Amino acid sequence: RQKELDESLRRLNKFIQENNTKKQQAELKAKEEKLQATQLDESIRSLLLYTKNLRKRLSMLKVEVKHMGRFGQFLESVLEVSEEFNTVEDVLKRFETLKTTNQDLASRSNTAVQRNEAAKKELAQVRMSRDDDVMQLNTRIAQVLHTLDDETTDLSPEESLDKQLSSAQDALVGVSACYLGIDNLYSRVRSVTTVPRPLETETEAKLSRIAFFIQDLEAILQEVRRTEQRDRDKERERERETQSQTK
């Protein structure tokens, strides 16, 4: 009898252990499935949001395609009335060429403006410096002559001559500085001029050459501005034609 009870107790304990093991396994599996379900829910929400964004992007692209369609029609109409272009790509290439040319002209215009302004400032500085030097030299010469008149009465002829030579040398230093400034500006003008011209030696001729260079820069600048204005007028005319054809 006792053996039967012991055997029953052993089987009961074994059954309980097996059930506990199965329970733990079931709980672990349930946790894993719950975690997978949570991850799947997050993936679904992410995919739904991605799909929503794609649909929104698709709607925007449809609107853009519809909006750009009239430009395609305009390009096709250009091919019908113009023998210069064979395909739409030719028209677009021509547009890119004109756009690049316009940018190049704008860059050249800015460069010409900067060079013109720099040359004007430098010429103004040279003229101002020259006028100041001339005024100072005239004042200095007058002072020296006045001083010489006062001092030469008490000096010997040799001493008087030395005094005059020293004063004249001081005056020539200022004149030389003025001439060097003119020569420097003249050299810069010749360095950027492509048209060969004989080398001027007279100061007045150099100043005239500098003035002509500034006038040429101003003429180039005006021509560039006129070209840019014509391009803008043509662009506005094309836009009006496009709007008219679209309507």
PDB file of C-alpha atoms in Angstrom:
ATOM      1  CA  ARG A   1       0.000   0.000   0.000  1.00  0.00           C
ATOM      2  CA  GLN A   2       2.791   2.391   0.914  1.00  0.00           C
ATOM      3  CA  LYS A   3       4.542   1.635  -2.353  1.00  0.00           C
ATOM      4  CA  GLU A   4       1.435   2.554  -4.279  1.00  0.00           C
ATOM      5  CA  LEU A   5       1.196   5.844  -2.425  1.00  0.00           C
ATOM      6  CA  ASP A   6       4.860   6.609  -3.079  1.00  0.00           C
ATOM      7  CA  GLU A   7       4.441   5.801  -6.754  1.00  0.00           C
ATOM      8  CA  SER A   8       1.377   8.003  -6.976  1.00  0.00           C
ATOM      9  CA  LEU A   9       3.221  10.834  -5.234  1.00  0.00           C
ATOM     10  CA  ARG A  10       6.169  10.487  -7.614  1.00  0.00           C
ATOM     11  CA  ARG A  11       3.895  10.584 -10.647  1.00  0.00           C
ATOM     12  CA  LEU A  12       2.090  13.606  -9.209  1.00  0.00           C
ATOM     13  CA  ASN A  13       5.360  15.483  -8.637  1.00  0.00           C
ATOM     14  CA  LYS A  14       6.515  14.607 -12.126  1.00  0.00           C
ATOM     15  CA  PHE A  15       3.214  15.809 -13.551  1.00  0.00           C
ATOM     16  CA  ILE A  16       3.462  19.075 -11.621  1.00  0.00           C
ATOM     17  CA  GLN A  17       7.059  19.641 -12.795  1.00  0.00           C
ATOM     18  CA  GLU A  18       6.113  18.963 -16.393  1.00  0.00           C
ATOM     19  CA  ASN A  19       3.179  21.356 -16.140  1.00  0.00           C
ATOM     20  CA  ASN A  20       5.410  24.048 -14.602  1.00  0.00           C
ATOM     21  CA  THR A  21       7.927  23.589 -17.412  1.00  0.00           C
ATOM     22  CA  LYS A  22       5.194  23.788 -20.039  1.00  0.00           C
ATOM     23  CA  LYS A  23       3.751  26.858 -18.307  1.00  0.00           C
ATOM     24  CA  GLN A  24       7.122  28.630 -18.318  1.00  0.00           C
ATOM     25  CA  GLN A  25       7.643  27.759 -21.959  1.00  0.00           C
ATOM     26  CA  ALA A  26       4.152  28.997 -22.810  1.00  0.00           C
ATOM     27  CA  GLU A  27       4.711  32.262 -20.911  1.00  0.00           C
ATOM     28  CA  LEU A  28       8.065  32.794 -22.649  1.00  0.00           C
ATOM     29  CA  LYS A  29       6.494  32.121 -26.029  1.00  0.00           C
ATOM     30  CA  ALA A  30       3.649  34.511 -25.206  1.00  0.00           C
ATOM     31  CA  LYS A  31       6.147  37.271 -24.332  1.00  0.00           C
ATOM     32  CA  GLU A  32       8.040  36.700 -27.577  1.00  0.00           C
ATOM     33  CA  GLU A  33       4.830  36.772 -29.594  1.00  0.00           C
ATOM     34  CA  LYS A  34       3.733  39.953 -27.803  1.00  0.00           C
ATOM     35  CA  LEU A  35       7.092  41.582 -28.571  1.00  0.00           C
ATOM     36  CA  GLN A  36       6.826  40.519 -32.213  1.00  0.00           C
ATOM     37  CA  ALA A  37       3.283  41.880 -32.358  1.00  0.00           C
ATOM     38  CA  THR A  38       4.479  45.231 -30.971  1.00  0.00           C
ATOM     39  CA  GLN A  39       7.293  45.381 -33.519  1.00  0.00           C
ATOM     40  CA  LEU A  40       4.889  44.508 -36.316  1.00  0.00           C
ATOM     41  CA  ASP A  41       2.505  47.242 -35.169  1.00  0.00           C
ATOM     42  CA  GLU A  42       5.346  49.779 -35.269  1.00  0.00           C
ATOM     43  CA  SER A  43       6.362  48.568 -38.730  1.00  0.00           C
ATOM     44  CA  ILE A  44       2.767  48.860 -39.915  1.00  0.00           C
ATOM     45  CA  ARG A  45       2.473  52.418 -38.577  1.00  0.00           C
ATOM     46  CA  SER A  46       5.790  53.345 -40.190  1.00  0.00           C
ATOM     47  CA  LEU A  47       4.733  51.855 -43.522  1.00  0.00           C
ATOM     48  CA  LEU A  48       1.375  53.610 -43.351  1.00  0.00           C
ATOM     49  CA  LEU A  49       3.109  56.941 -42.736  1.00  0.00           C
ATOM     50  CA  TYR A  50       5.549  56.244 -45.575  1.00  0.00           C
ATOM     51  CA  THR A  51       2.645  55.371 -47.868  1.00  0.00           C
ATOM     52  CA  LYS A  52       0.859  58.571 -46.875  1.00  0.00           C
ATOM     53  CA  ASN A  53       3.955  60.636 -47.683  1.00  0.00           C
ATOM     54  CA  LEU A  54       4.349  58.852 -51.007  1.00  0.00           C
ATOM     55  CA  ARG A  55       0.755  59.617 -51.924  1.00  0.00           C
ATOM     56  CA  LYS A  56       1.247  63.240 -50.956  1.00  0.00           C
ATOM     57  CA  ARG A  57       4.425  63.409 -53.032  1.00  0.00           C
ATOM     58  CA  LEU A  58       2.606  61.766 -55.933  1.00  0.00           C
ATOM     59  CA  SER A  59      -0.141  64.396 -55.765  1.00  0.00           C
ATOM     60  CA  MET A  60       2.445  67.178 -55.780  1.00  0.00           C
ATOM     61  CA  LEU A  61       4.227  65.613 -58.759  1.00  0.00           C
ATOM     62  CA  LYS A  62       0.955  65.334 -60.651  1.00  0.00           C
ATOM     63  CA  VAL A  63       0.288  69.028 -60.055  1.00  0.00           C
ATOM     64  CA  GLU A  64       3.823  69.887 -61.151  1.00  0.00           C
ATOM     65  CA  VAL A  65       3.522  67.741 -64.275  1.00  0.00           C
ATOM     66  CA  LYS A  66       0.238  69.439 -65.114  1.00  0.00           C
ATOM     67  CA  HIS A  67       1.812  72.838 -64.517  1.00  0.00           C
ATOM     68  CA  MET A  68       4.886  72.038 -66.611  1.00  0.00           C
ATOM     69  CA  GLY A  69       2.795  70.558 -69.403  1.00  0.00           C
ATOM     70  CA  ARG A  70       2.041  73.987 -70.844  1.00  0.00           C
ATOM     71  CA  PHE A  71       5.759  74.666 -71.168  1.00  0.00           C
ATOM     72  CA  GLY A  72       6.127  71.431 -73.081  1.00  0.00           C
ATOM     73  CA  GLN A  73       3.335  72.557 -75.380  1.00  0.00           C
ATOM     74  CA  PHE A  74       5.060  75.895 -75.825  1.00  0.00           C
ATOM     75  CA  LEU A  75       8.329  74.175 -76.758  1.00  0.00           C
ATOM     76  CA  GLU A  76       6.475  72.020 -79.257  1.00  0.00           C
ATOM     77  CA  SER A  77       4.891  75.131 -80.764  1.00  0.00           C
ATOM     78  CA  VAL A  78       8.367  76.672 -81.111  1.00  0.00           C
ATOM     79  CA  LEU A  79       9.415  73.701 -83.223  1.00  0.00           C
ATOM     80  CA  GLU A  80       6.409  74.217 -85.478  1.00  0.00           C
ATOM     81  CA  VAL A  81       7.145  77.869 -86.251  1.00  0.00           C
ATOM     82  CA  SER A  82      10.958  77.787 -86.224  1.00  0.00           C
ATOM     83  CA  GLU A  83      13.254  76.026 -88.654  1.00  0.00           C
ATOM     84  CA  GLU A  84      16.275  76.623 -86.444  1.00  0.00           C
ATOM     85  CA  PHE A  85      15.385  73.832 -83.998  1.00  0.00           C
ATOM     86  CA  ASN A  86      14.647  70.196 -84.768  1.00  0.00           C
ATOM     87  CA  THR A  87      13.900  68.865 -81.291  1.00  0.00           C
ATOM     88  CA  VAL A  88      12.895  70.172 -77.889  1.00  0.00           C
ATOM     89  CA  GLU A  89      16.395  69.317 -76.667  1.00  0.00           C
ATOM     90  CA  ASP A  90      17.797  71.802 -79.201  1.00  0.00           C
ATOM     91  CA  VAL A  91      15.604  74.548 -77.755  1.00  0.00           C
ATOM     92  CA  LEU A  92      16.687  73.705 -74.210  1.00  0.00           C
ATOM     93  CA  LYS A  93      20.350  73.643 -75.230  1.00  0.00           C
ATOM     94  CA  ARG A  94      19.945  77.060 -76.829  1.00  0.00           C
ATOM     95  CA  PHE A  95      18.356  78.341 -73.631  1.00  0.00           C
ATOM     96  CA  GLU A  96      21.251  77.022 -71.545  1.00  0.00           C
ATOM     97  CA  THR A  97      23.710  78.654 -73.951  1.00  0.00           C
ATOM     98  CA  LEU A  98      21.932  82.004 -73.684  1.00  0.00           C
ATOM     99  CA  LYS A  99      21.751  81.649 -69.917  1.00  0.00           C
ATOM    100  CA  THR A 100      25.487  80.956 -69.697  1.00  0.00           C
ATOM    101  CA  THR A 101      26.210  83.878 -72.032  1.00  0.00           C
ATOM    102  CA  ASN A 102      24.066  86.165 -69.913  1.00  0.00           C
ATOM    103  CA  GLN A 103      25.900  85.098 -66.765  1.00  0.00           C
ATOM    104  CA  ASP A 104      29.227  85.660 -68.508  1.00  0.00           C
ATOM    105  CA  LEU A 105      28.138  89.128 -69.631  1.00  0.00           C
ATOM    106  CA  ALA A 106      26.981  89.934 -66.108  1.00  0.00           C
ATOM    107  CA  SER A 107      30.334  88.805 -64.736  1.00  0.00           C
ATOM    108  CA  ARG A 108      32.199  90.846 -67.339  1.00  0.00           C
ATOM    109  CA  SER A 109      29.976  93.807 -66.536  1.00  0.00           C
ATOM    110  CA  ASN A 110      30.812  93.573 -62.848  1.00  0.00           C
ATOM    111  CA  THR A 111      34.500  93.243 -63.658  1.00  0.00           C
ATOM    112  CA  ALA A 112      34.352  96.233 -65.995  1.00  0.00           C
ATOM    113  CA  VAL A 113      32.542  98.282 -63.355  1.00  0.00           C
ATOM    114  CA  GLN A 114      35.140  97.413 -60.741  1.00  0.00           C
ATOM    115  CA  ARG A 115      38.032  98.166 -63.087  1.00  0.00           C
ATOM    116  CA  ASN A 116      36.403 101.409 -64.173  1.00  0.00           C
ATOM    117  CA  GLU A 117      35.810 102.526 -60.606  1.00  0.00           C
ATOM    118  CA  ALA A 118      39.339 101.553 -59.591  1.00  0.00           C
ATOM    119  CA  ALA A 119      40.817 103.429 -62.550  1.00  0.00           C
ATOM    120  CA  LYS A 120      38.682 106.481 -61.796  1.00  0.00           C
ATOM    121  CA  LYS A 121      39.742 106.502 -58.164  1.00  0.00           C
ATOM    122  CA  GLU A 122      43.384 106.048 -59.044  1.00  0.00           C
ATOM    123  CA  LEU A 123      43.248 108.774 -61.690  1.00  0.00           C
ATOM    124  CA  ALA A 124      41.475 111.107 -59.270  1.00  0.00           C
ATOM    125  CA  GLN A 125      44.110 110.386 -56.650  1.00  0.00           C
ATOM    126  CA  VAL A 126      46.891 111.031 -59.158  1.00  0.00           C
ATOM    127  CA  ARG A 127      45.303 114.292 -60.267  1.00  0.00           C
ATOM    128  CA  MET A 128      44.679 115.366 -56.702  1.00  0.00           C
ATOM    129  CA  SER A 129      48.205 114.430 -55.719  1.00  0.00           C
ATOM    130  CA  ARG A 130      49.588 116.235 -58.754  1.00  0.00           C
ATOM    131  CA  ASP A 131      47.553 119.363 -58.033  1.00  0.00           C
ATOM    132  CA  ASP A 132      48.616 119.289 -54.392  1.00  0.00           C
ATOM    133  CA  ASP A 133      52.232 118.772 -55.368  1.00  0.00           C
ATOM    134  CA  VAL A 134      52.092 121.597 -57.895  1.00  0.00           C
ATOM    135  CA  MET A 135      50.487 123.904 -55.351  1.00  0.00           C
ATOM    136  CA  GLN A 136      53.025 122.971 -52.705  1.00  0.00           C
ATOM    137  CA  LEU A 137      55.863 123.368 -55.183  1.00  0.00           C
ATOM    138  CA  ASN A 138      54.633 126.783 -56.257  1.00  0.00           C
ATOM    139  CA  THR A 139      54.365 127.822 -52.638  1.00  0.00           C
ATOM    140  CA  ARG A 140      57.767 126.361 -51.892  1.00  0.00           C
ATOM    141  CA  ILE A 141      59.329 128.049 -54.906  1.00  0.00           C
ATOM    142  CA  ALA A 142      57.809 131.373 -53.922  1.00  0.00           C
ATOM    143  CA  GLN A 143      59.123 130.953 -50.389  1.00  0.00           C
ATOM    144  CA  VAL A 144      62.543 129.916 -51.641  1.00  0.00           C
ATOM    145  CA  LEU A 145      62.716 132.832 -54.056  1.00  0.00           C
ATOM    146  CA  HIS A 146      61.672 135.204 -51.327  1.00  0.00           C
ATOM    147  CA  THR A 147      64.258 133.721 -48.983  1.00  0.00           C
ATOM    148  CA  LEU A 148      66.895 133.846 -51.678  1.00  0.00           C
ATOM    149  CA  ASP A 149      66.153 137.479 -52.324  1.00  0.00           C
ATOM    150  CA  ASP A 150      66.718 138.152 -48.642  1.00  0.00           C
ATOM    151  CA  GLU A 151      69.799 135.977 -48.272  1.00  0.00           C
ATOM    152  CA  THR A 152      71.664 136.457 -51.531  1.00  0.00           C
ATOM    153  CA  THR A 153      72.371 140.048 -50.743  1.00  0.00           C
ATOM    154  CA  ASP A 154      74.795 138.889 -48.036  1.00  0.00           C
ATOM    155  CA  LEU A 155      76.211 135.884 -49.945  1.00  0.00           C
ATOM    156  CA  SER A 156      78.931 135.573 -52.498  1.00  0.00           C
ATOM    157  CA  PRO A 157      77.928 134.553 -56.056  1.00  0.00           C
ATOM    158  CA  GLU A 158      79.144 130.967 -55.466  1.00  0.00           C
ATOM    159  CA  GLU A 159      77.186 130.580 -52.228  1.00  0.00           C
ATOM    160  CA  SER A 160      74.094 132.090 -53.817  1.00  0.00           C
ATOM    161  CA  LEU A 161      74.280 129.613 -56.715  1.00  0.00           C
ATOM    162  CA  ASP A 162      74.644 126.626 -54.347  1.00  0.00           C
ATOM    163  CA  LYS A 163      71.647 127.802 -52.383  1.00  0.00           C
ATOM    164  CA  GLN A 164      69.527 128.059 -55.520  1.00  0.00           C
ATOM    165  CA  LEU A 165      70.608 124.601 -56.730  1.00  0.00           C
ATOM    166  CA  SER A 166      69.708 123.001 -53.378  1.00  0.00           C
ATOM    167  CA  SER A 167      66.257 124.570 -53.400  1.00  0.00           C
ATOM    168  CA  ALA A 168      65.682 123.516 -56.997  1.00  0.00           C
ATOM    169  CA  GLN A 169      66.609 119.915 -56.149  1.00  0.00           C
ATOM    170  CA  ASP A 170      64.085 119.855 -53.294  1.00  0.00           C
ATOM    171  CA  ALA A 171      61.396 121.085 -55.647  1.00  0.00           C
ATOM    172  CA  LEU A 172      62.265 118.452 -58.258  1.00  0.00           C
ATOM    173  CA  VAL A 173      61.743 115.635 -55.717  1.00  0.00           C
ATOM    174  CA  GLY A 174      58.037 116.459 -55.435  1.00  0.00           C
ATOM    175  CA  VAL A 175      57.639 116.774 -59.200  1.00  0.00           C
ATOM    176  CA  SER A 176      59.345 113.415 -59.706  1.00  0.00           C
ATOM    177  CA  ALA A 177      56.931 111.722 -57.277  1.00  0.00           C
ATOM    178  CA  CYS A 178      53.985 113.115 -59.243  1.00  0.00           C
ATOM    179  CA  TYR A 179      55.435 111.882 -62.530  1.00  0.00           C
ATOM    180  CA  LEU A 180      56.069 108.434 -61.044  1.00  0.00           C
ATOM    181  CA  GLY A 181      52.398 108.164 -60.074  1.00  0.00           C
ATOM    182  CA  ILE A 182      51.331 109.054 -63.615  1.00  0.00           C
ATOM    183  CA  ASP A 183      53.790 106.537 -65.089  1.00  0.00           C
ATOM    184  CA  ASN A 184      52.517 103.806 -62.767  1.00  0.00           C
ATOM    185  CA  LEU A 185      48.887 104.358 -63.780  1.00  0.00           C
ATOM    186  CA  TYR A 186      49.883 104.584 -67.453  1.00  0.00           C
ATOM    187  CA  SER A 187      51.757 101.264 -67.221  1.00  0.00           C
ATOM    188  CA  ARG A 188      48.702  99.578 -65.724  1.00  0.00           C
ATOM    189  CA  VAL A 189      46.535 100.894 -68.555  1.00  0.00           C
ATOM    190  CA  ARG A 190      48.956  99.544 -71.168  1.00  0.00           C
ATOM    191  CA  SER A 191      49.107  96.151 -69.431  1.00  0.00           C
ATOM    192  CA  VAL A 192      45.339  95.576 -69.831  1.00  0.00           C
ATOM    193  CA  THR A 193      45.015  97.081 -73.320  1.00  0.00           C
ATOM    194  CA  THR A 194      44.937  94.544 -76.159  1.00  0.00           C
ATOM    195  CA  VAL A 195      45.209  97.042 -79.023  1.00  0.00           C
ATOM    196  CA  PRO A 196      48.887  97.727 -79.811  1.00  0.00           C
ATOM    197  CA  ARG A 197      49.744 101.409 -79.668  1.00  0.00           C
ATOM    198  CA  PRO A 198      53.022 103.296 -79.651  1.00  0.00           C
ATOM    199  CA  LEU A 199      54.554 104.111 -76.306  1.00  0.00           C
ATOM    200  CA  GLU A 200      53.790 107.670 -75.236  1.00  0.00           C
ATOM    201  CA  THR A 201      56.596 109.645 -73.678  1.00  0.00           C
ATOM    202  CA  GLU A 202      54.945 112.983 -72.981  1.00  0.00           C
ATOM    203  CA  THR A 203      53.067 113.382 -69.704  1.00  0.00           C
ATOM    204  CA  GLU A 204      50.048 114.994 -71.365  1.00  0.00           C
ATOM    205  CA  ALA A 205      49.852 112.120 -73.860  1.00  0.00           C
ATOM    206  CA  LYS A 206      49.934 109.609 -71.004  1.00  0.00           C
ATOM    207  CA  LEU A 207      47.125 111.404 -69.190  1.00  0.00           C
ATOM    208  CA  SER A 208      45.103 111.469 -72.416  1.00  0.00           C
ATOM    209  CA  ARG A 209      45.670 107.730 -72.866  1.00  0.00           C
ATOM    210  CA  ILE A 210      44.435 107.105 -69.317  1.00  0.00           C
ATOM    211  CA  ALA A 211      41.346 109.250 -69.937  1.00  0.00           C
ATOM    212  CA  PHE A 212      40.568 107.386 -73.190  1.00  0.00           C
ATOM    213  CA  PHE A 213      40.887 104.071 -71.352  1.00  0.00           C
ATOM    214  CA  ILE A 214      38.321 105.159 -68.777  1.00  0.00           C
ATOM    215  CA  GLN A 215      35.991 106.303 -71.563  1.00  0.00           C
ATOM    216  CA  ASP A 216      36.361 102.894 -73.256  1.00  0.00           C
ATOM    217  CA  LEU A 217      35.485 101.137 -70.014  1.00  0.00           C
ATOM    218  CA  GLU A 218      32.387 103.283 -69.632  1.00  0.00           C
ATOM    219  CA  ALA A 219      31.338 102.504 -73.227  1.00  0.00           C
ATOM    220  CA  ILE A 220      31.801  98.754 -72.646  1.00  0.00           C
ATOM    221  CA  LEU A 221      29.790  98.962 -69.459  1.00  0.00           C
ATOM    222  CA  GLN A 222      26.943 100.776 -71.210  1.00  0.00           C
ATOM    223  CA  GLU A 223      26.908  98.181 -74.013  1.00  0.00           C
ATOM    224  CA  VAL A 224      26.806  95.320 -71.504  1.00  0.00           C
ATOM    225  CA  ARG A 225      23.919  96.970 -69.698  1.00  0.00           C
ATOM    226  CA  ARG A 226      22.038  97.451 -72.980  1.00  0.00           C
ATOM    227  CA  THR A 227      22.597  93.778 -73.839  1.00  0.00           C
ATOM    228  CA  GLU A 228      21.312  92.683 -70.447  1.00  0.00           C
ATOM    229  CA  GLN A 229      18.251  94.893 -70.869  1.00  0.00           C
ATOM    230  CA  ARG A 230      17.535  93.386 -74.308  1.00  0.00           C
ATOM    231  CA  ASP A 231      17.835  89.877 -72.841  1.00  0.00           C
ATOM    232  CA  ARG A 232      15.434  90.774 -70.042  1.00  0.00           C
ATOM    233  CA  ASP A 233      12.981  92.255 -72.556  1.00  0.00           C
ATOM    234  CA  LYS A 234      13.147  89.086 -74.667  1.00  0.00           C
ATOM    235  CA  GLU A 235      12.602  86.922 -71.594  1.00  0.00           C
ATOM    236  CA  ARG A 236       9.539  88.944 -70.580  1.00  0.00           C
ATOM    237  CA  GLU A 237       8.213  88.692 -74.148  1.00  0.00           C
ATOM    238  CA  ARG A 238       8.623  84.903 -74.101  1.00  0.00           C
ATOM    239  CA  GLU A 239       6.818  84.723 -70.761  1.00  0.00           C
ATOM    240  CA  ARG A 240       3.920  86.777 -72.147  1.00  0.00           C
ATOM    241  CA  GLU A 241       3.710  84.499 -75.194  1.00  0.00           C
ATOM    242  CA  THR A 242       3.718  81.442 -72.936  1.00  0.00           C
ATOM    243  CA  GLN A 243       0.938  82.844 -70.781  1.00  0.00           C
ATOM    244  CA  SER A 244      -1.054  83.794 -73.882  1.00  0.00           C
ATOM    245  CA  GLN A 245      -0.754  80.307 -75.382  1.00  0.00           C
ATOM    246  CA  THR A 246      -1.641  78.697 -72.054  1.00  0.00           C
ATOM    247  CA  LYS A 247      -4.813  80.743 -71.803  1.00  0.00           C
TER     248      LYS A 247
END
